[in-house]
């Protein structure tokens, strides 16, 4: 069950409440009877791994289809290497 943070808009009393997802949000301050406001904080998200790409969460193989089609066309072109480019100086 998740823990929600609440703060009173009248007296400033802040507290945490453990509630089920199906429970209604609290609206009355237990200290003064004023209106409560649910507090939202930042969550810690960590992405571990070798990398994340635009196509990671999509179904199908849109990127894979393009790469297999381009590899077929690359084989039919000449095998001469591309000319080297020099970096631009500032």
CSV table of C-alpha atoms in Angstrom, one decimal:
chain,number,residue,atom,x,y,z
A,1,UNK,CA,0.0,0.0,0.0
A,2,UNK,CA,1.4,3.4,-1.0
A,3,UNK,CA,2.2,6.2,1.5
A,4,UNK,CA,0.8,9.7,0.6
A,5,UNK,CA,2.0,13.0,2.0
A,6,UNK,CA,-0.6,15.6,3.0
A,7,UNK,CA,-0.4,19.2,4.2
A,8,UNK,CA,-3.1,21.5,5.6
A,9,UNK,CA,-3.7,24.7,3.7
A,10,UNK,CA,-4.8,26.5,6.9
A,11,UNK,CA,-2.4,25.5,9.7
A,12,UNK,CA,0.4,24.0,7.7
A,13,UNK,CA,0.3,20.6,9.5
A,14,UNK,CA,2.0,18.0,7.4
A,15,UNK,CA,1.7,14.2,7.8
A,16,UNK,CA,1.9,10.9,5.8
A,17,UNK,CA,-1.0,8.5,5.4
A,18,UNK,CA,-0.8,4.9,4.2
A,19,UNK,CA,-3.8,4.3,1.9
A,20,UNK,CA,-4.9,1.9,-0.7
A,21,UNK,CA,-5.2,2.9,-4.3
A,22,UNK,CA,-9.0,2.6,-4.1
A,23,UNK,CA,-9.3,4.8,-1.0
A,24,UNK,CA,-10.5,8.4,-1.4
A,25,UNK,CA,-8.0,11.2,-0.7
A,26,UNK,CA,-8.2,12.8,2.7
A,27,UNK,CA,-9.8,16.3,2.7
A,28,UNK,CA,-10.0,17.4,6.4
A,29,UNK,CA,-7.0,18.2,8.6
A,30,UNK,CA,-7.0,16.1,11.8
A,31,UNK,CA,-5.4,19.1,13.7
A,32,UNK,CA,-7.6,22.1,12.8
A,33,UNK,CA,-10.3,20.8,10.5
A,34,UNK,CA,-9.0,22.8,7.5
A,35,UNK,CA,-8.6,21.7,3.9
A,36,UNK,CA,-5.9,19.2,3.1
A,37,UNK,CA,-3.7,19.2,0.0
A,38,UNK,CA,-1.9,16.2,-1.3
A,39,UNK,CA,1.9,16.8,-1.6
A,40,UNK,CA,3.8,15.5,-4.6
A,41,UNK,CA,7.5,15.0,-4.5
A,42,UNK,CA,10.1,13.9,-7.0
A,43,UNK,CA,10.7,10.2,-7.4
A,44,UNK,CA,14.1,8.6,-7.8
A,45,UNK,CA,14.4,7.0,-11.1
A,46,UNK,CA,17.6,5.2,-12.2
A,47,UNK,CA,18.2,3.9,-15.7
A,48,UNK,CA,20.8,1.2,-15.6
A,49,UNK,CA,22.1,-0.6,-18.5
A,50,UNK,CA,24.0,-0.1,-21.8
A,51,UNK,CA,21.5,2.4,-23.1
A,52,UNK,CA,17.9,3.2,-24.0
A,53,UNK,CA,16.7,3.9,-27.4
A,54,UNK,CA,13.6,5.3,-29.0
A,55,UNK,CA,12.5,1.9,-30.2
A,56,UNK,CA,13.0,0.0,-27.0
A,57,UNK,CA,9.4,0.2,-25.8
A,58,UNK,CA,7.7,0.0,-29.1
A,59,UNK,CA,6.2,-3.2,-30.5
A,60,UNK,CA,7.3,-4.4,-34.0
A,61,UNK,CA,10.6,-4.0,-35.6
A,62,UNK,CA,10.4,-0.7,-37.4
A,63,UNK,CA,14.1,0.0,-36.9
A,64,UNK,CA,15.2,-3.5,-37.7
A,65,UNK,CA,13.3,-3.5,-41.0
A,66,UNK,CA,15.0,-0.3,-42.1
A,67,UNK,CA,18.5,-1.6,-41.2
A,68,UNK,CA,18.0,-4.9,-43.1
A,69,UNK,CA,16.7,-3.1,-46.2
A,70,UNK,CA,19.7,-0.7,-46.1
A,71,UNK,CA,22.2,-3.5,-45.7
A,72,UNK,CA,20.8,-5.1,-48.9
A,73,UNK,CA,21.2,-1.9,-50.9
A,74,UNK,CA,24.8,-1.3,-49.4
A,75,UNK,CA,25.9,-4.7,-50.9
A,76,UNK,CA,24.8,-3.8,-54.4
A,77,UNK,CA,26.8,-0.5,-54.5
A,78,UNK,CA,30.6,-0.3,-55.0
A,79,UNK,CA,32.9,-1.3,-52.2
A,80,UNK,CA,35.2,1.7,-52.5
A,81,UNK,CA,35.7,3.5,-49.1
A,82,UNK,CA,34.3,6.9,-48.5
A,83,UNK,CA,36.8,9.8,-48.6
A,84,UNK,CA,38.1,10.9,-45.2
A,85,UNK,CA,36.9,14.3,-43.9
A,86,UNK,CA,38.9,16.6,-41.8
A,87,UNK,CA,37.4,18.3,-38.8
A,88,UNK,CA,36.5,22.0,-39.2
A,89,UNK,CA,38.8,24.3,-37.2
A,90,UNK,CA,37.4,27.2,-35.2
